Amino acid sequence: MYITGWTAALAAAGAVPAAFLHERTFAWLWVLGTVLLACLDALMAPRPTGMGVRRVVPKAVRLSESTTTVLEVANLGRRRARGAVRDAWQPSAGTRGERHRMSIAPGETARLRTPMTPTRRGDRAADLVTLRLEGPLRLAGRQRSVEAPGVLRVLPEFASRRHLPSRLARLREIDGQTAVQLKGAGSEFDSLRSYVIGDDVRAIDWRASARRADVLVKTYRPERDRRVMIVLDTSRLSAARVGDAPRLDASIEATLLLTALATKAGDRVQVSAFDRVERARALGTGGPAVMPALADALASVEPALVEPDWPAVARLVQNRMSQRALVVLLTTLDSSAVDGGILDAVAAIASKHAVVVASVDDPELAVLEAGREDVHDHYAAAAAARTALEQDAVATRVRELGADVVHATPDEIAPAVADRYLALKASGRL
Amino acid sequence: MTATAPLHRPPAREGAVRAARRRPLAIVAALLFLLMVAALVWTARPEDYTALSTGNSTPDGTRAVAQILRAQGVDVRQTDSMAGARIEDPARTTLVIADGAALAQYQLDTLADYPGDIALLRPTQATLDALGTGLRVGASLDTGVAAAQCDDVDALAAGSVAVLDQSLSAAQGSTATLCFQNGDGEHAYAVVEDGSRRITVLASWPTITNEHLDAHGHAALGLRMLGRHETVVWYVVDPFDPTSLTWDGATSNGSPPPTEVEARPDFLPPSAGPVAFVLALAVGVAAVWRGRRFGRLVKEPLPVEVRASEATRGRARLYRRAGASGRATAALRARTAMRIGHRLGVPRSADRASLVDAIARAAERDPRDVDAILYGPAPTSDAQMMTIVDQLDTLEREVHRP
């Protein structure tokens, strides 16, 4: 049961007769009468068991984008259902105006739309649907909550897709380098075509020209169908907040950009989110289905507060990748990572594959290191310098093992990883 | 997809009758509880703890004597305010002024003008003076039992009473009859015949309370003192009562007193009270209206998030607490050397001399200077550390200048 504002107003309206009657007993009687009337009204309200609800939830939405969820409320009873309904979602689903008025004739269904802009990645769950059915006097009514499950998957934002056009242009430039028909590392034979003035004479295929009575030049294209494996570290260090999001979110952005780029370049990408066990993976798909599948797989990945199992990562890569591939480890290069055995794992993987270790830097460290305000700041700068030195030492050791190291701030890690991929591709080290 | 999804419906609740049948004991207990609460509310009267009040049944109340007087056919009426006394016939009424604390002068004036009999219980000196009794009241030090020792009929009938708490003595020229003298020569009771009216004063007031009424001649004295007329108007002095005494014929023109004397100290209309009461109850109803939650609160599972720089900040605090200026400077020197070396393209494996040379060339400075800044002795104080850091910053700027 619930009461409406009319009940309170009616109770307050008793002040007018009370002003003439001067009686406290009257005040009691008036208010008690109002409450009794409200109870009676609630008894006369239609029963909530005569109502049915159904949620029509969109499958997925990208973070920071808006969508609309629909709540269908059916009146299965014999009386008109007047009142209100609340379509409750967890706060990070970002619903606006989840309370709706309703007035549904018997046998009819109302479709109530609730706009939502989720504020966090992952699966956002709906809570109960609460129905309020008013009595005929509108003083009070019956209230019941109904379980109506619904889940909205919030995909990663992929804010780094704004970097994609420029990187694709670079990719075409690498393609374009073959227009000068220079055979080089990272390119493979594509086709023969007629010589046009301006072509490099060194690219002329004399043997083919002899056969065709025309001057033909060889064209090359960048290598295709290479394998790329991206391992996302979802362990303890990925939970740390860098800027205003966890480190993992920056890694996910980098994964998405690299996957989009590599797929466009014709390479095959596998993604694995790993700490002590594999949390999510996307593999075996190619073409346009890759990105939605990957976004879906990464949507619900959350950092786990455990140490990463680096030997297991090495085994995972060796099992999945039979051919030489590019393995990108998106992790954190930290002195504690060395104790976890990252060096051995990198050494094991680098013996067979090209390895890029990408680490998300904390922009706060740079701020700390530049602080010169007072003696506190000096010590903070020293601590930041020490941390940077340690990270540099770890990076140096990783490089010595034959792996590439990329480190950048959260906003720049995605383009930095993409650029390193392009550089590797251009130099034919894939 | 929407057509196939099932409708979710609220489950039917168990009927009230069936629920009651399932738990009969709970229903009976609830009913008993309700009955008990109702009975308590019905029978409850506001408890009276005012000393000498006729409604007070505690040891210092006077409910017992009032009950006995009523049983004897005397109409005992207690009034909350002096204006509420509204004595119709002073000649047939005993006005009891109990616990005479803090009556204002104008109230004492009306009391002095009152023509009927007055009984003072626990009088103050101001009251005694205003009524012209010529008596002095003081603390009773000898609380023994005293005999009447006077020719007042009531006192003689009572025989002997204890002189408790307060006692009376006569001032010069007093016409009062003083009774029950104790060892200090002070008295418990006095009677003043003041023309047409009779003023009785009971200084030993505990004798009339519920606690002491049954001892010695207390009951006899009290009943005879108060039961002379068929009406007793009992007023326990209330310091917050601003009104003055009313009786028939009190006003100068001889008209009867107004039946309803509203002596409110405020200027609100008389209906303000009930209106405010209704509104207060309406606020309660509004609280129920706003307080009823529209469905439960929804939980948000929040991830653990720690600032990534927390470890570094912790290390900075450790440095500071330990005063590790040497160690801190070493870190900053190494970091600066690394950055400059990186910028100048000096290989990491390069030794100290070649790095210093390269930096000195780039900064156009004396190599010994550069060496002192980068590899000089460790500082021993915060001030030295800050100086070295300043030099490091200058050096780095000079290298980066072009």
mmCIF file of C-alpha atoms in Angstrom, chain A residues 225-226 259-260 262-264 266-270 282-294:
data_model
loop_
_atom_site.group_PDB
_atom_site.id
_atom_site.type_symbol
_atom_site.label_atom_id
_atom_site.label_comp_id
_atom_site.label_asym_id
_atom_site.label_seq_id
_atom_site.Cartn_x
_atom_site.Cartn_y
_atom_site.Cartn_z
ATOM 1 C CA ASP A 225 47.627 -13.212 -43.338
ATOM 2 C CA ARG A 226 50.097 -12.765 -40.521
ATOM 3 C CA THR A 259 42.534 -5.377 -33.877
ATOM 4 C CA ALA A 260 40.638 -3.026 -36.174
ATOM 5 C CA ALA A 262 45.323 -5.490 -38.205
ATOM 6 C CA THR A 263 42.047 -6.909 -39.498
ATOM 7 C CA LYS A 264 41.934 -4.205 -42.166
ATOM 8 C CA GLY A 266 44.475 -8.655 -43.635
ATOM 9 C CA ASP A 267 46.069 -10.173 -40.571
ATOM 10 C CA ARG A 268 44.344 -12.583 -38.241
ATOM 11 C CA VAL A 269 43.938 -11.437 -34.698
ATOM 12 C CA GLN A 270 43.387 -13.419 -31.534
ATOM 13 C CA ALA A 282 38.095 -13.735 -29.201
ATOM 14 C CA LEU A 283 39.562 -15.913 -31.902
ATOM 15 C CA GLY A 284 38.752 -17.783 -34.999
ATOM 16 C CA THR A 285 36.714 -15.061 -36.577
ATOM 17 C CA GLY A 286 37.754 -12.936 -39.476
ATOM 18 C CA GLY A 287 36.439 -10.099 -41.558
ATOM 19 C CA PRO A 288 33.778 -7.692 -40.400
ATOM 20 C CA ALA A 289 32.546 -9.965 -37.589
ATOM 21 C CA VAL A 290 35.780 -9.521 -35.648
ATOM 22 C CA MET A 291 35.110 -6.159 -34.058
ATOM 23 C CA PRO A 292 31.616 -6.846 -32.678
ATOM 24 C CA ALA A 293 32.736 -10.218 -31.347
ATOM 25 C CA LEU A 294 35.773 -8.680 -29.698
#
